Coordinates of C-alpha atoms and ligand atoms in Angstrom, one line a residue:
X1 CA -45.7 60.3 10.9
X2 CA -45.1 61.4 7.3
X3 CA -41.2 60.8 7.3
X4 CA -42.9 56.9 8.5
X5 CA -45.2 56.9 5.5
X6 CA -42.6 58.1 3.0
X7 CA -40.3 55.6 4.2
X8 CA -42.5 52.9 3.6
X9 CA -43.7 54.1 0.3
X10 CA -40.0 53.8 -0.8
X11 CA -39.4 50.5 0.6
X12 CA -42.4 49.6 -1.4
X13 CA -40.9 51.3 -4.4
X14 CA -37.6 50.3 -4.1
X15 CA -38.4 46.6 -3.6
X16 CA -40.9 46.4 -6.8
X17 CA -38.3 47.7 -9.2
X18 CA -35.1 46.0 -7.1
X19 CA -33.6 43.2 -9.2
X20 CA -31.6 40.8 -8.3
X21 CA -28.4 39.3 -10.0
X22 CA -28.2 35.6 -10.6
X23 CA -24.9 34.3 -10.8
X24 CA -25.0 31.5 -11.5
X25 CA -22.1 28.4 -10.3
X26 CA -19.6 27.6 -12.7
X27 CA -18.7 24.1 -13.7
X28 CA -15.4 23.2 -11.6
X29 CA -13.9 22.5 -14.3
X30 CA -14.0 25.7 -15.9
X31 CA -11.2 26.9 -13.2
X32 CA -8.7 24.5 -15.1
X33 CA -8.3 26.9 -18.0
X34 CA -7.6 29.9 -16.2
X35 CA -5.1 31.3 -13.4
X36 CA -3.7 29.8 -11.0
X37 CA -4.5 26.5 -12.5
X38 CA -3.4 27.9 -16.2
X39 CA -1.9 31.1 -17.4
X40 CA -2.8 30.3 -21.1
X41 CA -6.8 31.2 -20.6
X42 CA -7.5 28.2 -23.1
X43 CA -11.9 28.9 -22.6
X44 CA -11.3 32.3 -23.7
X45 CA -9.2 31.3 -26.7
X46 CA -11.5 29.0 -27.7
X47 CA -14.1 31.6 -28.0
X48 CA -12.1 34.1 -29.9
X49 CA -11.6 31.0 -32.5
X50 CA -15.7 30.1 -32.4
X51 CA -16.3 33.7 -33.2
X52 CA -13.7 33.6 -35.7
X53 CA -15.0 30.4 -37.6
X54 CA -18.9 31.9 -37.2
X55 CA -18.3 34.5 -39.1
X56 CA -15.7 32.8 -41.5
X57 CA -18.6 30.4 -42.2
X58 CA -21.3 33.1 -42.6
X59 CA -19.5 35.3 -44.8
X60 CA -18.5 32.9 -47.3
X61 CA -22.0 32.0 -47.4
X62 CA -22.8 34.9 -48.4
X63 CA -20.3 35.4 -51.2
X64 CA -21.7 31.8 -52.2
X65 CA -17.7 30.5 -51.9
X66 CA -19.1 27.1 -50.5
X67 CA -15.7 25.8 -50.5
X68 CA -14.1 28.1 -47.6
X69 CA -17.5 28.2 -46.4
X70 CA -17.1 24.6 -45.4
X71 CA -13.4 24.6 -44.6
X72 CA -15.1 27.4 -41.8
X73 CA -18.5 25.1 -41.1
X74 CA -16.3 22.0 -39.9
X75 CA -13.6 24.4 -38.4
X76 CA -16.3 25.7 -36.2
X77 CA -17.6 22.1 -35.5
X78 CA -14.5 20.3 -33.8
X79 CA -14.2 23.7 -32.1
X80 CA -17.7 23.7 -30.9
X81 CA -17.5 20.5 -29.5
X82 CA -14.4 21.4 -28.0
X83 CA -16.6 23.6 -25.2
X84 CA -18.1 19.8 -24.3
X85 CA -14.6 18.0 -23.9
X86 CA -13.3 20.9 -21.4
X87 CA -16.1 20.8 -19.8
X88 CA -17.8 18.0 -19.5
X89 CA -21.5 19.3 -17.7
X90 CA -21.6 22.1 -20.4
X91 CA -21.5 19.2 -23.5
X92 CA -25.6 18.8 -22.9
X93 CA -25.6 22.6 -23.6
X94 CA -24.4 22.0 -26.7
X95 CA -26.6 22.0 -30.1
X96 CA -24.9 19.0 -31.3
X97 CA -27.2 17.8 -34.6
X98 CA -27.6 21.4 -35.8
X99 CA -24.2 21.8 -35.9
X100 CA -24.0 18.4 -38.2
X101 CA -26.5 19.6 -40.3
X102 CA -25.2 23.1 -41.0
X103 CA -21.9 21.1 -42.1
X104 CA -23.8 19.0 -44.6
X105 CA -26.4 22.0 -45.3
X106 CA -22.9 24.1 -46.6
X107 CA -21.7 20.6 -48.1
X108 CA -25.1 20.9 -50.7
X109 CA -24.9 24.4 -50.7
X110 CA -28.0 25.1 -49.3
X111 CA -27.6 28.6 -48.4
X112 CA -31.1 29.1 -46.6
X113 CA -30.7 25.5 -44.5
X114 CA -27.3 26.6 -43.2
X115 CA -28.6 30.0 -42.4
X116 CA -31.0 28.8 -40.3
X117 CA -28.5 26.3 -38.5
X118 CA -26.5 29.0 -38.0
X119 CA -28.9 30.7 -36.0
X120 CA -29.6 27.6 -34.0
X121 CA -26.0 27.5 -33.1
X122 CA -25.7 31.0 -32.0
X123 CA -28.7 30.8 -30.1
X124 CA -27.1 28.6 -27.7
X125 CA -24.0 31.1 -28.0
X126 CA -26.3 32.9 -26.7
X127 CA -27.8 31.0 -24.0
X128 CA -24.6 30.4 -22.3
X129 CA -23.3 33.4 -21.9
X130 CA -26.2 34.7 -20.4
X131 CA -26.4 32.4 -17.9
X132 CA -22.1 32.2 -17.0
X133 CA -20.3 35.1 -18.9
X134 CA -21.1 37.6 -15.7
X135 CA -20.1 34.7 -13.3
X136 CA -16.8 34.4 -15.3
X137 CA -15.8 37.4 -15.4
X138 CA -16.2 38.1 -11.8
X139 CA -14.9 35.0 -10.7
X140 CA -11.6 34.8 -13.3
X141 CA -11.0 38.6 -14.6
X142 CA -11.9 40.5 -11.4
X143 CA -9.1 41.4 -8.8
X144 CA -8.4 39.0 -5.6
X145 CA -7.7 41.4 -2.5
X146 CA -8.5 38.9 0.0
X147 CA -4.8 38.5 0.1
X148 CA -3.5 41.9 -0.3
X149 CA -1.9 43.2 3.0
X150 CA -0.2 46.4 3.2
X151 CA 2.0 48.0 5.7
X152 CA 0.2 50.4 8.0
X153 CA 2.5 53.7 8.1
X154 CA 1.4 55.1 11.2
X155 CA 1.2 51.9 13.8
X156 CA 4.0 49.6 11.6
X157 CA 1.2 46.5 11.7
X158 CA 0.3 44.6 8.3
X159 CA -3.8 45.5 7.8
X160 CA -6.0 44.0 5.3
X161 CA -7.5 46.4 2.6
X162 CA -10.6 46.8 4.7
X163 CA -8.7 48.1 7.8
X164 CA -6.6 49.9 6.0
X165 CA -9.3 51.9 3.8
X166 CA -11.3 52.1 7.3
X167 CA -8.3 54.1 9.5
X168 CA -7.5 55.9 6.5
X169 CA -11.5 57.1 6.7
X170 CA -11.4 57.6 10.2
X171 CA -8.1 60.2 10.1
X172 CA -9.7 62.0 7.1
X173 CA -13.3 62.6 9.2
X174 CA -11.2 63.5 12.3
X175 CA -9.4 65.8 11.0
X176 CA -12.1 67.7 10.2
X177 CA -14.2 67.3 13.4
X178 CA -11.2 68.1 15.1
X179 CA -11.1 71.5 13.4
X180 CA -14.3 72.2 13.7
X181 CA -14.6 71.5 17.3
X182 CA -11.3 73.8 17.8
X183 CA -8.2 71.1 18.9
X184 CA -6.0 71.8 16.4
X185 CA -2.8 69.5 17.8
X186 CA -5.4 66.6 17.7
X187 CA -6.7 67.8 14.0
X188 CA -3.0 67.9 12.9
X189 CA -2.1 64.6 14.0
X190 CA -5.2 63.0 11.9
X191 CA -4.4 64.8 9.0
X192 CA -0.5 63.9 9.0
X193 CA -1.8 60.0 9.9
X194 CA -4.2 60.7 6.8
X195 CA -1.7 61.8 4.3
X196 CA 0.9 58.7 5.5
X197 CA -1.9 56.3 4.7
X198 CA -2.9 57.9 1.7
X199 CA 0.7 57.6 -0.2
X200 CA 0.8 54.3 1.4
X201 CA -1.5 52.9 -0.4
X202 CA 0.7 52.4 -3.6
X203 CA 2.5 49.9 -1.6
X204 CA -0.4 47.4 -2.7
X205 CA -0.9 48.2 -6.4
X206 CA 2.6 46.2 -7.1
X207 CA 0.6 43.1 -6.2
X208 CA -1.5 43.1 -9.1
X209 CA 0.2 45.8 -11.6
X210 CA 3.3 45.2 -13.4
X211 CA 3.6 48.8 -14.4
X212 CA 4.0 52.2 -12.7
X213 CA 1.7 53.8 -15.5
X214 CA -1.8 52.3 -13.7
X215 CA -0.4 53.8 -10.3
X216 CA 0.4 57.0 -12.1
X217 CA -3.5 57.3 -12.8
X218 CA -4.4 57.7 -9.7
X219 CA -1.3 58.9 -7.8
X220 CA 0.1 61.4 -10.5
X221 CA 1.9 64.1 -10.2
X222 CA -1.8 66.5 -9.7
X223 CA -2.4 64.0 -6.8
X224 CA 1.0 65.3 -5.6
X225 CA 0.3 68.9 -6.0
X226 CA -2.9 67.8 -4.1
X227 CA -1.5 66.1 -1.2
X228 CA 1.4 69.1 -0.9
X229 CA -1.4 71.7 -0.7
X230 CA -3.3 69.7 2.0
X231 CA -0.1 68.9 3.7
X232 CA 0.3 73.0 4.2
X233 CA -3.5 73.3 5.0
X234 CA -3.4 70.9 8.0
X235 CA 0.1 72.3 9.1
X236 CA -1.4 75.6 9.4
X237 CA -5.2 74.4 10.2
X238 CA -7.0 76.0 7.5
X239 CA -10.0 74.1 7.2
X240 CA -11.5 75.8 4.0
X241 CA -8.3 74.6 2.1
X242 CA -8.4 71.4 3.5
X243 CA -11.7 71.0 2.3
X244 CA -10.7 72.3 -1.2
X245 CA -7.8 69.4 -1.2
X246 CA -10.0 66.7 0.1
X247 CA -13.1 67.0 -2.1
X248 CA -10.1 67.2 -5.0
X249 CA -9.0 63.9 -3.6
X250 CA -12.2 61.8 -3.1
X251 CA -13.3 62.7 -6.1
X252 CA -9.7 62.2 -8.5
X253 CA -8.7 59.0 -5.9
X254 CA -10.8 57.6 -3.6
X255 CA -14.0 57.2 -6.1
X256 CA -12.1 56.5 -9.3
X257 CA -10.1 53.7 -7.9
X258 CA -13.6 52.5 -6.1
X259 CA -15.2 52.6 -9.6
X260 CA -12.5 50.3 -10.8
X261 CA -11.3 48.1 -8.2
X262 CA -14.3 47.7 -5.4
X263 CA -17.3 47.7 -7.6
X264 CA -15.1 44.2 -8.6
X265 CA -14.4 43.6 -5.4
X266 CA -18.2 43.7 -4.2
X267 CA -19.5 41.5 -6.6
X268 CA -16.8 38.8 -6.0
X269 CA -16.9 38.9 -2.0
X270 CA -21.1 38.5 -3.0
X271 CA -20.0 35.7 -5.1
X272 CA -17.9 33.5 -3.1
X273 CA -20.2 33.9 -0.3
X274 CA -22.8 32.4 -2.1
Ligands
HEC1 C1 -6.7 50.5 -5.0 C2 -7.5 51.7 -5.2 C3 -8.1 52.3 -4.0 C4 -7.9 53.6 -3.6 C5 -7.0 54.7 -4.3 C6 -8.8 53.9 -2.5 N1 -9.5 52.7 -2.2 FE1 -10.9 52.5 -0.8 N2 -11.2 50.6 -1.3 C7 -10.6 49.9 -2.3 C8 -11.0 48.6 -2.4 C9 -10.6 47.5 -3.3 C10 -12.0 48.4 -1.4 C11 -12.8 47.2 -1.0 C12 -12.2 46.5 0.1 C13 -13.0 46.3 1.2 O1 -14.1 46.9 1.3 O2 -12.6 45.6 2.2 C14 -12.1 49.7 -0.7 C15 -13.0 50.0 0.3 C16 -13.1 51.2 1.0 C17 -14.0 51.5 2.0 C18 -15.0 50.5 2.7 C19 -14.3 49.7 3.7 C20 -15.2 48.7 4.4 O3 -15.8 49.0 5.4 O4 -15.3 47.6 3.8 C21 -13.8 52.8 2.4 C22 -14.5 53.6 3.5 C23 -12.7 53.3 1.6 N3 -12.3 52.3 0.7 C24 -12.2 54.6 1.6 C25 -11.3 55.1 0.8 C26 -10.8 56.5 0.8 C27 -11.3 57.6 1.7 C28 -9.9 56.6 -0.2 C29 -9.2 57.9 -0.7 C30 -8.5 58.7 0.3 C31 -9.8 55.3 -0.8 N4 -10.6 54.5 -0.2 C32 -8.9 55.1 -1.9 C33 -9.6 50.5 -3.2 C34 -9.1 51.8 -3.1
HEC2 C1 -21.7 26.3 -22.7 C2 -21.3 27.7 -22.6 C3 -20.8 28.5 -23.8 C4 -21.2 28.3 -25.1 C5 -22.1 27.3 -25.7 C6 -20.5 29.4 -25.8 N1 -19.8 30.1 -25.0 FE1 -18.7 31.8 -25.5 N2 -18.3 32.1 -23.5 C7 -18.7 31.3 -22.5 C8 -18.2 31.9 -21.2 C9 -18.3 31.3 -19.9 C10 -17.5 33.1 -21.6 C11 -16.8 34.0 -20.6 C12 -15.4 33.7 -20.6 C13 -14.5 34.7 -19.8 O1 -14.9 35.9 -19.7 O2 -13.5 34.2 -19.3 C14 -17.7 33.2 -23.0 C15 -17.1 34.3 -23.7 C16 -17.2 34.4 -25.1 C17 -16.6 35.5 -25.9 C18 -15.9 36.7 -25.2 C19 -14.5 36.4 -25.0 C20 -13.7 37.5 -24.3 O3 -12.6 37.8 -24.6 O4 -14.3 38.1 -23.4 C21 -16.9 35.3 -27.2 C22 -16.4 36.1 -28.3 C23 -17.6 34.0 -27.3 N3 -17.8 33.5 -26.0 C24 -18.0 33.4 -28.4 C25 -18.8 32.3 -28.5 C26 -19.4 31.8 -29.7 C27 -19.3 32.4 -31.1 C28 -20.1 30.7 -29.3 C29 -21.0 29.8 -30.2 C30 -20.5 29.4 -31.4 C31 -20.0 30.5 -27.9 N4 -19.2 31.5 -27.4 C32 -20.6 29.5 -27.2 C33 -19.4 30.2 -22.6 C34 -20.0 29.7 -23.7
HEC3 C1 -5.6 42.6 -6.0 C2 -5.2 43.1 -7.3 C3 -5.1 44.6 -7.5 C4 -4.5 45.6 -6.7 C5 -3.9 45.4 -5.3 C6 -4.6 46.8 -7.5 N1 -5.2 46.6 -8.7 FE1 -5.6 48.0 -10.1 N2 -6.6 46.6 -11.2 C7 -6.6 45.2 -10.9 C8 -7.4 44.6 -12.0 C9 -7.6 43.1 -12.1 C10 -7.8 45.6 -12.9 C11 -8.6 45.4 -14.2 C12 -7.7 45.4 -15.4 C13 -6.8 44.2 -15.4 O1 -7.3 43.0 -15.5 O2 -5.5 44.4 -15.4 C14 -7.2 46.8 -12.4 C15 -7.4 48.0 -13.1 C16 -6.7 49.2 -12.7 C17 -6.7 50.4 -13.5 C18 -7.4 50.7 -14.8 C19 -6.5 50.7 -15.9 C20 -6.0 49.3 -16.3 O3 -4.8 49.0 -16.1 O4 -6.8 48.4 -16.6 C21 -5.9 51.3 -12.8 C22 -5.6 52.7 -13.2 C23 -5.5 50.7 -11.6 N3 -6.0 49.4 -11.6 C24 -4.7 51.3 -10.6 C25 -4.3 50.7 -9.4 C26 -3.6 51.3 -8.4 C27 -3.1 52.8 -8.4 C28 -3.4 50.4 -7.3 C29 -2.8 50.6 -6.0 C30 -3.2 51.7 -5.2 C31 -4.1 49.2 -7.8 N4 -4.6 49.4 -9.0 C32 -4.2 48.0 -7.0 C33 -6.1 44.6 -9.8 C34 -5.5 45.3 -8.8

């Protein structure tokens, strides 16, 4: 009866301070500017030169050198408007007139005018990227397993990631039940099938990576030293070292590749399913 009323207490608690995420739809045309479609990431150029011109046009306002200030102001206006001609349903978005008048405000060197258009205009900055940066970079900068197969050592068939990362769980728990429950051929097996999945799974990172160094952080040579030790441990069913070697390995592996690639992964399968 308590266990009942602490649980409810903590679904209470837990759905008062739950938040959800909001990610919001991105224009279609958004997609155009990015791979597949384009491998020159135009939108995210484009920002790099209105952050560029921002602060061109705010620093020469401050050193009162009106004349680069404007060179910046209308620099930052085609480029502005730029954002509306890409995409067309973001162009409403846009703070057109303030953007005139902080070009004509730096034209009559009206330093307190432009200042204030200036923080109009980054307002919407602003805006917008609270409502789509997350979206983007989920949905353009987050890695695509859907599909990545990979080779299963031990029965030969092509898994997806999920299948995979699910037998590889499986031989790593029975292993260890196995032991513990005394059959020692059957805890060897689990633990050899654990240790051909686990160095099978830098068959995949060639999908994405175009270097061995991102592979090398997470199957290094200690990960080798790591797998050796547990290889010994299982041949000779010592549980305690296999423990030692396995705790090594979820930790140094399995989490810090989770942290990296399936927090991503997560949010994007959420996404799409939207
Ligand atoms: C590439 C780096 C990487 C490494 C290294 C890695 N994983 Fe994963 N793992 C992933 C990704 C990506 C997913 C998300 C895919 C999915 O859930 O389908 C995942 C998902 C999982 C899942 C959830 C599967 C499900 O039901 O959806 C388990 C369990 C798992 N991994 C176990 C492990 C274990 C145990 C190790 C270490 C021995 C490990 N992983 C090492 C990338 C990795
Ligand atoms: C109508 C929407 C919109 C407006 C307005 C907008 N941006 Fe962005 N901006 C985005 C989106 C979407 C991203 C995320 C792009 C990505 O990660 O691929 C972004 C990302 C950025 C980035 C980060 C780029 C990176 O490499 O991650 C900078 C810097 C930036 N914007 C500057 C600006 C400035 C300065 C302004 C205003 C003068 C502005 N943006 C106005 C939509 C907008
Ligand atoms: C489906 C694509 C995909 C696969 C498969 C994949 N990765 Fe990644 N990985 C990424 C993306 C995307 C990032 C984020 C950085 C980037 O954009 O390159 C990343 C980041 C990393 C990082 C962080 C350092 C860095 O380069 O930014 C490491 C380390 C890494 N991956 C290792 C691996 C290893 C090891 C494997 C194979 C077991 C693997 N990855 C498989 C897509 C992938």
């Amino acid at each position: 009866m308590r266990l009942f009323v602490l649980f409810i207490l903590m679904s209470i608690f837990s759905v008062s301070y739950g938040k959800n995420i909001k990610l919001r739809d991105l224009p279609k045309e958004l997609s155009n500017y990015y791979p597949p479609k384009s491998e020159k990431m135009e939108f995210v150029e484009l920002m790099h030169t209105l952050s560029v011109s921002i602060t061109g046009v705010v620093s020469n306002i401050k050193e009162g050198d009106w004349q680069n200030a404007e060179k910046w102001a209308k620099r930052l206006q085609e480029n502005y408007l730029k954002i509306g001609k890409m995409v067309k349903k973001w162009d409403k978005l846009l703070k057109k007139e303030d953007m005139e008048k902080l070009v004509n405000a730096v034209k009559s060197k009206d330093k307190a005018g432009s200042m204030e258009f200036v923080q109009n205009i980054s307002k919407s900055c602003v805006q917008c990227h609270k409502n789509y940066q997350l979206s983007a970079k989920i949905k353009f900068h987050s890695p695509n397993f859907n599909k990545t197969q990979i080779e299963d050592p031990v029965s030969g068939l092509e898994y997806s990631i999920e299948d995979y990362m699910k037998a590889m769980t499986n031989d790593m728990k029975m292993m260890r039940i196995h032991l513990i429950d005394g059959q020692k051929n059957k805890a060897r097996k689990s633990g050899f099938n654990f240790i051909k999945r686990f160095e099978g799974m830098t068959q995949m990172c060639k999908d994405c990576h175009t270097t061995k160094k991102d592979e090398e952080i997470y199957f290094g040579i200690e990960a080798n030293k790591r797998i050796t030790a547990l290889r010994e441990a299982v041949a000779n069913g010592e549980l305690i070292q296999i423990k030692k070697q396995l705790k090594w390995i979820s930790q140094n592996n399995c989490s810090k590749c989770h942290n990296v690639h399936q927090t991503l992964y997560l949010l994007k399968e959420r996404f799409g399913s939207k």
